[in-house]
Amino acid sequence: MVRNQYELEFVVELPPLSLMVYTIEVIPRKQNLEAHAIVYCKKCHRHSSFITKNMLTGDIQLENHVLKLLIDGNSGLLRSITQKKTNKVTHCGLEFSAYTSAQFHSGAYLFMPEPNTRDSEREILDDIPNHKIVITSGPVSSQLIVLYGNLLVHTITIYHVSGPLSQGIYIENIVDFDIPPKNRETELFMRFNSDLMNGEPPEFYTDLNGLSMQRRVKVERINIEGNYFPITTSAFIQDPDLYIN
């Protein structure tokens, strides 16, 4: 938390292609306390404007009236999603890893892992043991933020409102590779490990500039770099019982 800096969330419905002006007014501190967020963290500074509570040990749950998320209490990363209406649990373990890219052969528009490395992937977050987890819970949204040093700020948000906004999980990653040579030749990626069975060879779908969805099939003989595709707006995998977008 930074003193004298605040984030204000409110929900409005706007007609298509419209603009609206809203006025923010200062009110006495003791009014509308129910609109203030509760902050959960470990060893964080108290703030007079918010209720601050210590985080309990163990795994973390974020939930609204539609979804319940189970988050690993050590890493701060997603483990599973429960649909409250059906009580169906989807295992969706999230993790971050990295490839070492081939020197002088990988860049902004070309992905080429180093072919001579013994391990094609490495757990890049294992090098940052002292990460910090902060949870904010308010009337509009609940949010979990994990800070892995200066490298990664990982945020998961769910909303306590009606409509489609409450049916999704919103993930944001801010990555800072620092000044070279630190993290040079590093290709960071986020992976979801699910119990979805999407065929053999696996099938997945990516968008074409947001206009349509294209079926993709993993081709083993062309290695990792040949099975990566750009995503402009969306991608999904599915089986007869499950759909992850």
Coordinates of C-alpha atoms in Angstrom, one line a residue:
M1 CA 0.0 0.0 0.0
V2 CA 1.2 3.5 -0.9
R3 CA 0.0 6.3 1.3
N4 CA -2.2 9.0 -0.2
Q5 CA -2.7 6.8 -3.4
Y6 CA -6.1 5.1 -3.8
E7 CA -7.9 3.0 -6.4
L8 CA -11.6 3.7 -6.8
E9 CA -13.9 1.0 -8.3
F10 CA -17.5 1.5 -9.3
V11 CA -19.9 -0.2 -11.7
V12 CA -21.9 1.5 -14.4
E13 CA -23.9 0.5 -17.4
L14 CA -23.3 2.6 -20.6
P15 CA -25.1 2.5 -23.9
P16 CA -22.9 1.4 -26.9
L17 CA -20.6 4.1 -28.2
S18 CA -21.4 6.5 -25.4
L19 CA -19.5 8.8 -23.1
M20 CA -20.4 9.7 -19.5
V21 CA -18.9 12.1 -17.0
Y22 CA -18.8 11.1 -13.3
T23 CA -17.9 13.4 -10.4
I24 CA -15.8 12.2 -7.5
E25 CA -16.7 13.9 -4.2
V26 CA -14.8 13.8 -0.9
I27 CA -16.9 12.7 2.1
P28 CA -16.1 12.4 5.8
R29 CA -13.9 9.4 6.6
K30 CA -16.4 7.6 8.8
Q31 CA -19.1 7.5 6.1
N32 CA -19.6 4.6 3.8
L33 CA -17.1 2.4 5.6
E34 CA -18.7 -0.6 4.0
A35 CA -17.3 0.6 0.7
H36 CA -13.7 0.3 1.9
A37 CA -11.7 -2.8 1.0
I38 CA -10.2 -5.1 3.6
V39 CA -6.5 -5.9 3.1
Y40 CA -5.0 -9.2 4.0
C41 CA -1.2 -9.6 4.1
K42 CA 1.8 -10.7 6.2
K43 CA 3.9 -8.0 8.0
C44 CA 2.3 -5.1 6.1
H45 CA 1.9 -1.6 7.5
R46 CA -1.4 -0.5 9.0
H47 CA -3.4 2.2 7.2
S48 CA -6.0 4.4 8.9
S49 CA -8.4 4.3 5.9
F50 CA -8.6 0.5 5.6
I51 CA -9.1 -2.6 7.7
T52 CA -5.8 -4.6 7.6
K53 CA -5.8 -8.3 8.7
N54 CA -3.0 -10.9 8.9
M55 CA -3.2 -13.7 6.3
L56 CA -3.8 -17.2 7.7
T57 CA -1.5 -20.0 6.8
G58 CA -2.6 -22.6 4.2
D59 CA -4.3 -22.3 0.8
I60 CA -6.3 -19.2 -0.1
Q61 CA -9.9 -19.0 -1.4
L62 CA -11.2 -16.1 -3.6
E63 CA -14.9 -16.4 -4.4
N64 CA -18.0 -14.5 -5.6
H65 CA -21.6 -15.8 -6.1
V66 CA -20.5 -17.8 -9.3
L67 CA -17.0 -19.0 -8.8
K68 CA -14.7 -20.2 -6.0
L69 CA -10.9 -20.2 -6.7
L70 CA -8.4 -22.3 -4.8
I71 CA -5.0 -20.6 -4.7
D72 CA -1.8 -22.1 -3.4
G73 CA -0.9 -20.5 -0.1
N74 CA 2.8 -20.7 -0.7
S75 CA 3.2 -19.7 -4.4
G76 CA 0.1 -17.5 -4.7
L77 CA -0.8 -19.2 -8.0
L78 CA -4.2 -20.7 -9.0
R79 CA -4.8 -24.4 -8.4
S80 CA -8.5 -25.0 -9.2
I81 CA -11.9 -23.4 -10.0
T82 CA -15.2 -24.5 -8.7
Q83 CA -18.5 -23.6 -10.3
K84 CA -20.8 -22.9 -7.4
K85 CA -24.1 -23.7 -9.3
T86 CA -23.0 -27.3 -10.2
N87 CA -20.2 -27.7 -7.6
K88 CA -18.0 -28.9 -10.5
V89 CA -14.3 -28.5 -9.8
T90 CA -11.9 -27.8 -12.7
H91 CA -8.2 -28.4 -11.9
C92 CA -6.3 -25.5 -13.5
G93 CA -2.9 -25.3 -11.9
L94 CA -1.0 -22.2 -13.0
E95 CA 2.8 -22.0 -13.2
F96 CA 5.5 -19.9 -14.7
S97 CA 8.5 -21.3 -16.5
A98 CA 11.0 -20.1 -19.0
Y99 CA 12.9 -21.3 -22.1
T100 CA 16.5 -20.3 -22.8
S101 CA 16.4 -18.8 -26.3
A102 CA 19.0 -19.5 -29.0
Q103 CA 21.4 -16.6 -29.0
F104 CA 21.0 -14.4 -32.1
H105 CA 18.2 -16.6 -33.4
S106 CA 15.3 -15.4 -31.2
G107 CA 13.6 -12.0 -31.1
A108 CA 10.4 -10.0 -31.0
Y109 CA 8.9 -11.9 -34.0
L110 CA 10.8 -15.2 -33.8
F111 CA 10.7 -17.8 -31.1
M112 CA 13.7 -20.3 -31.0
P113 CA 14.7 -22.1 -27.8
E114 CA 18.3 -23.1 -27.3
P115 CA 18.6 -26.6 -28.8
N116 CA 21.7 -27.6 -26.9
T117 CA 20.4 -27.2 -23.3
R118 CA 19.8 -30.3 -21.2
D119 CA 16.5 -29.1 -19.8
S120 CA 14.3 -27.2 -22.2
E121 CA 12.4 -25.5 -19.4
R122 CA 13.5 -23.9 -16.1
E123 CA 11.4 -22.8 -13.1
I124 CA 12.3 -19.2 -13.1
L125 CA 10.4 -18.3 -10.0
D126 CA 12.4 -20.7 -7.8
D127 CA 15.2 -18.2 -7.9
I128 CA 13.0 -15.7 -6.0
P129 CA 12.0 -17.3 -2.7
N130 CA 10.9 -14.2 -0.8
H131 CA 7.8 -13.3 -2.7
K132 CA 4.9 -11.3 -1.2
I133 CA 1.1 -12.0 -1.3
V134 CA -1.5 -9.3 -0.8
I135 CA -5.3 -9.8 -0.9
T136 CA -7.8 -7.0 -1.2
S137 CA -11.5 -7.7 -0.7
G138 CA -14.2 -5.1 -1.4
P139 CA -17.8 -4.8 -2.5
V140 CA -17.0 -4.6 -6.2
S141 CA -14.0 -7.1 -6.5
S142 CA -11.6 -9.3 -4.7
Q143 CA -8.0 -9.3 -5.9
L144 CA -4.9 -11.3 -5.1
I145 CA -1.5 -9.8 -6.0
V146 CA 1.8 -11.8 -5.8
L147 CA 5.1 -9.9 -6.1
Y148 CA 8.1 -12.0 -7.1
G149 CA 10.8 -9.4 -6.5
N150 CA 11.1 -7.0 -9.4
L151 CA 10.6 -9.7 -12.0
L152 CA 6.9 -10.4 -11.8
V153 CA 3.7 -8.9 -10.5
H154 CA 0.9 -11.4 -10.9
T155 CA -2.7 -10.3 -10.3
I156 CA -5.9 -12.4 -10.1
T157 CA -9.3 -10.6 -9.9
I158 CA -12.9 -11.7 -9.6
Y159 CA -15.9 -9.4 -9.5
H160 CA -18.9 -9.3 -7.1
V161 CA -21.4 -8.0 -9.7
S162 CA -24.2 -9.5 -11.8
G163 CA -23.8 -10.4 -15.4
P164 CA -20.9 -11.8 -17.4
L165 CA -18.3 -9.8 -15.5
S166 CA -18.8 -12.2 -12.5
Q167 CA -18.3 -15.3 -14.6
G168 CA -14.7 -14.7 -15.5
I169 CA -11.3 -14.7 -13.9
Y170 CA -9.1 -11.8 -14.8
I171 CA -5.3 -12.3 -14.8
E172 CA -2.7 -9.7 -15.3
N173 CA 1.1 -10.1 -15.4
I174 CA 3.6 -7.3 -15.3
V175 CA 7.1 -8.5 -16.1
D176 CA 10.4 -6.6 -15.7
F177 CA 13.5 -8.4 -17.1
D178 CA 15.7 -5.7 -15.7
I179 CA 18.8 -4.4 -17.4
P180 CA 20.8 -6.9 -19.6
P181 CA 22.6 -9.2 -19.2
K182 CA 20.2 -10.2 -16.4
N183 CA 17.5 -12.5 -17.8
R184 CA 19.0 -12.2 -21.3
E185 CA 17.9 -15.0 -23.7
T186 CA 14.9 -15.7 -21.4
E187 CA 11.5 -16.6 -22.8
L188 CA 9.0 -16.5 -20.0
F189 CA 5.6 -18.2 -20.3
M190 CA 2.5 -18.9 -18.2
R191 CA 1.1 -22.5 -18.2
F192 CA -2.2 -24.0 -17.1
N193 CA -2.1 -27.7 -16.0
S194 CA -5.7 -29.0 -16.3
D195 CA -7.5 -32.3 -16.3
L196 CA -8.9 -31.5 -19.7
M197 CA -8.2 -34.2 -22.4
N198 CA -8.1 -32.4 -25.8
G199 CA -7.1 -35.3 -28.0
E200 CA -4.0 -37.1 -29.1
P201 CA -2.3 -35.3 -30.8
P202 CA -3.7 -32.3 -28.8
E203 CA -6.0 -29.8 -30.5
F204 CA -6.4 -26.2 -29.6
Y205 CA -7.9 -23.0 -31.1
T206 CA -6.5 -19.5 -31.6
D207 CA -8.0 -16.4 -33.1
L208 CA -7.1 -14.8 -36.4
N209 CA -6.9 -11.1 -35.7
G210 CA -10.0 -11.4 -33.6
L211 CA -12.2 -12.2 -36.6
S212 CA -12.5 -16.0 -36.4
M213 CA -11.1 -19.0 -34.5
Q214 CA -8.6 -21.4 -36.2
R215 CA -8.2 -25.1 -35.2
R216 CA -4.6 -26.0 -34.4
V217 CA -3.1 -29.5 -34.0
K218 CA 0.2 -30.0 -32.2
V219 CA 2.9 -31.4 -34.4
E220 CA 5.6 -33.2 -32.5
R221 CA 8.2 -33.3 -35.3
I222 CA 8.5 -29.5 -35.5
N223 CA 9.4 -29.1 -31.9
I224 CA 8.2 -26.4 -29.5
E225 CA 8.8 -23.4 -31.6
G226 CA 6.6 -24.7 -34.4
N227 CA 3.6 -25.1 -32.1
Y228 CA 3.5 -21.6 -30.8
F229 CA 0.9 -19.2 -32.4
P230 CA 0.2 -15.5 -31.8
I231 CA -3.0 -14.7 -29.9
T232 CA -4.7 -11.4 -30.6
T233 CA -7.9 -11.7 -28.6
S234 CA -8.6 -15.3 -27.4
A235 CA -7.7 -18.9 -27.5
F236 CA -9.3 -22.1 -26.0
I237 CA -9.0 -25.8 -25.5
Q238 CA -11.9 -28.2 -25.0
D239 CA -13.0 -31.8 -24.6
P240 CA -16.6 -33.2 -24.5
D241 CA -17.0 -32.2 -20.9
L242 CA -14.8 -29.1 -20.4
Y243 CA -14.0 -25.8 -22.0
I244 CA -11.2 -23.5 -21.0
N245 CA -10.9 -20.1 -22.7

